[in-house]
Amino acid sequence: MAVPFDRFRQVLEDERARLKEELARLDARAPEGIGYHDHMADDATDVLDQTTRAALRRHLEIRLQEVEAAIQRMEEGTYGICQACGRPIDIARLKAIPFAALCLDCQSKREREPGEAFR
Ligand SMILES: [Zn+2]
């Protein structure tokens, strides 16, 4: 039973390109440095901006890693297989989250036990 993963590959590659672009844009907007302003108010705004930017950057980087790992699995022929239990991931789940590394069962188990490391 061949599952048509090709369309997911396109989605993943588009997503990878989009994420890289967003990261590049984020870096381009980054200020030269912090603390070189004349006004306290400006500094406060910049610090907040910096925090928001760092959080956004972290989010984009994690997503990019997930997308790249999914593309890697595609190349290795393990795409669509749960990385924890080895069972196929539901196709509906892949449609919703093409970079999903875990089946729904393992994902919710993991979310219930956040301390558990990724094996
Ligand atoms: Zn699983």
PDB file of C-alpha atoms and ligand atoms in Angstrom:
ATOM      1  CA  MET A   1       0.000   0.000   0.000  1.00  0.00           C
ATOM      2  CA  ALA A   2       1.871   3.001  -1.266  1.00  0.00           C
ATOM      3  CA  VAL A   3       1.038   6.187   0.543  1.00  0.00           C
ATOM      4  CA  PRO A   4       1.470   9.301  -1.587  1.00  0.00           C
ATOM      5  CA  PHE A   5       4.012  11.178   0.498  1.00  0.00           C
ATOM      6  CA  ASP A   6       5.224  13.271  -2.448  1.00  0.00           C
ATOM      7  CA  ARG A   7       2.733  16.027  -1.802  1.00  0.00           C
ATOM      8  CA  PHE A   8       3.874  16.196   1.823  1.00  0.00           C
ATOM      9  CA  ARG A   9       7.432  16.628   0.617  1.00  0.00           C
ATOM     10  CA  GLN A  10       6.394  19.685  -1.368  1.00  0.00           C
ATOM     11  CA  VAL A  11       4.539  21.080   1.646  1.00  0.00           C
ATOM     12  CA  LEU A  12       7.576  20.457   3.853  1.00  0.00           C
ATOM     13  CA  GLU A  13       9.998  22.040   1.421  1.00  0.00           C
ATOM     14  CA  ASP A  14       7.771  25.091   1.058  1.00  0.00           C
ATOM     15  CA  GLU A  15       7.520  25.331   4.826  1.00  0.00           C
ATOM     16  CA  ARG A  16      11.296  25.016   5.188  1.00  0.00           C
ATOM     17  CA  ALA A  17      11.839  27.841   2.687  1.00  0.00           C
ATOM     18  CA  ARG A  18       9.249  30.003   4.437  1.00  0.00           C
ATOM     19  CA  LEU A  19      10.807  29.438   7.863  1.00  0.00           C
ATOM     20  CA  LYS A  20      14.307  30.242   6.611  1.00  0.00           C
ATOM     21  CA  GLU A  21      12.975  33.424   5.056  1.00  0.00           C
ATOM     22  CA  GLU A  22      11.265  34.428   8.291  1.00  0.00           C
ATOM     23  CA  LEU A  23      14.430  33.764  10.273  1.00  0.00           C
ATOM     24  CA  ALA A  24      16.463  35.842   7.844  1.00  0.00           C
ATOM     25  CA  ARG A  25      13.916  38.655   8.084  1.00  0.00           C
ATOM     26  CA  LEU A  26      14.037  38.459  11.858  1.00  0.00           C
ATOM     27  CA  ASP A  27      17.824  38.791  11.807  1.00  0.00           C
ATOM     28  CA  ALA A  28      17.692  41.667   9.360  1.00  0.00           C
ATOM     29  CA  ARG A  29      15.429  43.580  11.719  1.00  0.00           C
ATOM     30  CA  ALA A  30      17.630  42.956  14.753  1.00  0.00           C
ATOM     31  CA  PRO A  31      19.095  46.112  16.266  1.00  0.00           C
ATOM     32  CA  GLU A  32      22.844  46.672  16.189  1.00  0.00           C
ATOM     33  CA  GLY A  33      22.988  46.588  19.946  1.00  0.00           C
ATOM     34  CA  ILE A  34      21.028  47.314  23.061  1.00  0.00           C
ATOM     35  CA  GLY A  35      21.677  50.024  25.614  1.00  0.00           C
ATOM     36  CA  TYR A  36      23.000  52.692  23.274  1.00  0.00           C
ATOM     37  CA  HIS A  37      19.880  54.819  23.353  1.00  0.00           C
ATOM     38  CA  ASP A  38      19.412  58.177  25.003  1.00  0.00           C
ATOM     39  CA  HIS A  39      15.983  57.503  26.437  1.00  0.00           C
ATOM     40  CA  MET A  40      14.979  54.938  29.008  1.00  0.00           C
ATOM     41  CA  ALA A  41      11.643  54.441  27.320  1.00  0.00           C
ATOM     42  CA  ASP A  42      13.353  53.422  24.093  1.00  0.00           C
ATOM     43  CA  ASP A  43      15.474  50.926  25.968  1.00  0.00           C
ATOM     44  CA  ALA A  44      12.455  49.364  27.638  1.00  0.00           C
ATOM     45  CA  THR A  45      10.730  49.001  24.289  1.00  0.00           C
ATOM     46  CA  ASP A  46      13.818  47.466  22.759  1.00  0.00           C
ATOM     47  CA  VAL A  47      14.223  44.984  25.590  1.00  0.00           C
ATOM     48  CA  LEU A  48      10.641  43.876  25.175  1.00  0.00           C
ATOM     49  CA  ASP A  49      11.164  43.695  21.428  1.00  0.00           C
ATOM     50  CA  GLN A  50      14.293  41.650  21.946  1.00  0.00           C
ATOM     51  CA  THR A  51      12.462  39.194  24.180  1.00  0.00           C
ATOM     52  CA  THR A  52       9.605  38.825  21.741  1.00  0.00           C
ATOM     53  CA  ARG A  53      12.050  38.406  18.912  1.00  0.00           C
ATOM     54  CA  ALA A  54      14.055  35.791  20.812  1.00  0.00           C
ATOM     55  CA  ALA A  55      10.888  33.838  21.565  1.00  0.00           C
ATOM     56  CA  LEU A  56       9.751  34.041  17.959  1.00  0.00           C
ATOM     57  CA  ARG A  57      13.199  33.053  16.733  1.00  0.00           C
ATOM     58  CA  ARG A  58      13.241  30.041  19.076  1.00  0.00           C
ATOM     59  CA  HIS A  59       9.797  29.033  17.842  1.00  0.00           C
ATOM     60  CA  LEU A  60      10.862  29.296  14.190  1.00  0.00           C
ATOM     61  CA  GLU A  61      14.079  27.374  14.819  1.00  0.00           C
ATOM     62  CA  ILE A  62      12.271  24.518  16.538  1.00  0.00           C
ATOM     63  CA  ARG A  63       9.745  24.353  13.723  1.00  0.00           C
ATOM     64  CA  LEU A  64      12.533  24.418  11.140  1.00  0.00           C
ATOM     65  CA  GLN A  65      14.271  21.536  12.920  1.00  0.00           C
ATOM     66  CA  GLU A  66      11.045  19.546  12.908  1.00  0.00           C
ATOM     67  CA  VAL A  67      10.494  20.213   9.219  1.00  0.00           C
ATOM     68  CA  GLU A  68      14.092  19.325   8.339  1.00  0.00           C
ATOM     69  CA  ALA A  69      13.891  16.143  10.416  1.00  0.00           C
ATOM     70  CA  ALA A  70      10.719  15.187   8.528  1.00  0.00           C
ATOM     71  CA  ILE A  71      12.444  15.757   5.171  1.00  0.00           C
ATOM     72  CA  GLN A  72      15.352  13.678   6.450  1.00  0.00           C
ATOM     73  CA  ARG A  73      12.981  10.854   7.406  1.00  0.00           C
ATOM     74  CA  MET A  74      11.490  11.064   3.934  1.00  0.00           C
ATOM     75  CA  GLU A  75      14.932  10.505   2.451  1.00  0.00           C
ATOM     76  CA  GLU A  76      15.550   7.601   4.792  1.00  0.00           C
ATOM     77  CA  GLY A  77      12.168   6.076   4.052  1.00  0.00           C
ATOM     78  CA  THR A  78      10.915   6.341   7.615  1.00  0.00           C
ATOM     79  CA  TYR A  79       8.559   9.230   7.003  1.00  0.00           C
ATOM     80  CA  GLY A  80       5.077   8.654   8.404  1.00  0.00           C
ATOM     81  CA  ILE A  81       6.386   6.177  10.970  1.00  0.00           C
ATOM     82  CA  CYS A  82       6.054   7.096  14.627  1.00  0.00           C
ATOM     83  CA  GLN A  83       9.530   7.736  16.060  1.00  0.00           C
ATOM     84  CA  ALA A  84       8.489   6.345  19.432  1.00  0.00           C
ATOM     85  CA  CYS A  85       6.420   3.217  18.768  1.00  0.00           C
ATOM     86  CA  GLY A  86       7.215   2.493  15.101  1.00  0.00           C
ATOM     87  CA  ARG A  87       3.601   2.334  13.993  1.00  0.00           C
ATOM     88  CA  PRO A  88       2.393   4.301  10.977  1.00  0.00           C
ATOM     89  CA  ILE A  89       1.170   7.797  11.743  1.00  0.00           C
ATOM     90  CA  ASP A  90      -2.438   8.414  10.756  1.00  0.00           C
ATOM     91  CA  ILE A  91      -2.601  10.035   7.320  1.00  0.00           C
ATOM     92  CA  ALA A  92      -5.122  12.601   8.577  1.00  0.00           C
ATOM     93  CA  ARG A  93      -2.595  13.620  11.210  1.00  0.00           C
ATOM     94  CA  LEU A  94       0.125  14.028   8.578  1.00  0.00           C
ATOM     95  CA  LYS A  95      -2.217  16.152   6.494  1.00  0.00           C
ATOM     96  CA  ALA A  96      -2.714  18.447   9.476  1.00  0.00           C
ATOM     97  CA  ILE A  97       0.911  18.305  10.676  1.00  0.00           C
ATOM     98  CA  PRO A  98       3.176  17.108   7.839  1.00  0.00           C
ATOM     99  CA  PHE A  99       6.260  17.231  10.095  1.00  0.00           C
ATOM    100  CA  ALA A 100       4.701  15.111  12.862  1.00  0.00           C
ATOM    101  CA  ALA A 101       7.295  12.699  14.257  1.00  0.00           C
ATOM    102  CA  LEU A 102       4.931  10.884  16.596  1.00  0.00           C
ATOM    103  CA  CYS A 103       1.571   9.225  16.260  1.00  0.00           C
ATOM    104  CA  LEU A 104      -1.291  10.794  18.148  1.00  0.00           C
ATOM    105  CA  ASP A 105      -1.055   8.237  20.984  1.00  0.00           C
ATOM    106  CA  CYS A 106       2.628   8.855  21.601  1.00  0.00           C
ATOM    107  CA  GLN A 107       2.218  12.599  21.226  1.00  0.00           C
ATOM    108  CA  SER A 108      -0.497  12.815  23.867  1.00  0.00           C
ATOM    109  CA  LYS A 109       1.431  10.417  26.100  1.00  0.00           C
ATOM    110  CA  ARG A 110       4.443  12.698  25.750  1.00  0.00           C
ATOM    111  CA  GLU A 111       2.382  15.758  26.540  1.00  0.00           C
ATOM    112  CA  ARG A 112       1.132  14.081  29.709  1.00  0.00           C
ATOM    113  CA  GLU A 113       4.733  13.283  30.697  1.00  0.00           C
ATOM    114  CA  PRO A 114       6.628  16.416  29.721  1.00  0.00           C
ATOM    115  CA  GLY A 115       9.740  15.347  31.616  1.00  0.00           C
ATOM    116  CA  GLU A 116      10.389  12.375  29.373  1.00  0.00           C
ATOM    117  CA  ALA A 117      13.248  12.851  26.955  1.00  0.00           C
ATOM    118  CA  PHE A 118      12.940  12.312  23.212  1.00  0.00           C
ATOM    119  CA  ARG A 119      14.230   8.837  22.493  1.00  0.00           C
TER     120      ARG A 119
HETATM  121 ZN    ZN B   1       3.558   6.135  18.387  1.00  0.00          ZN
END
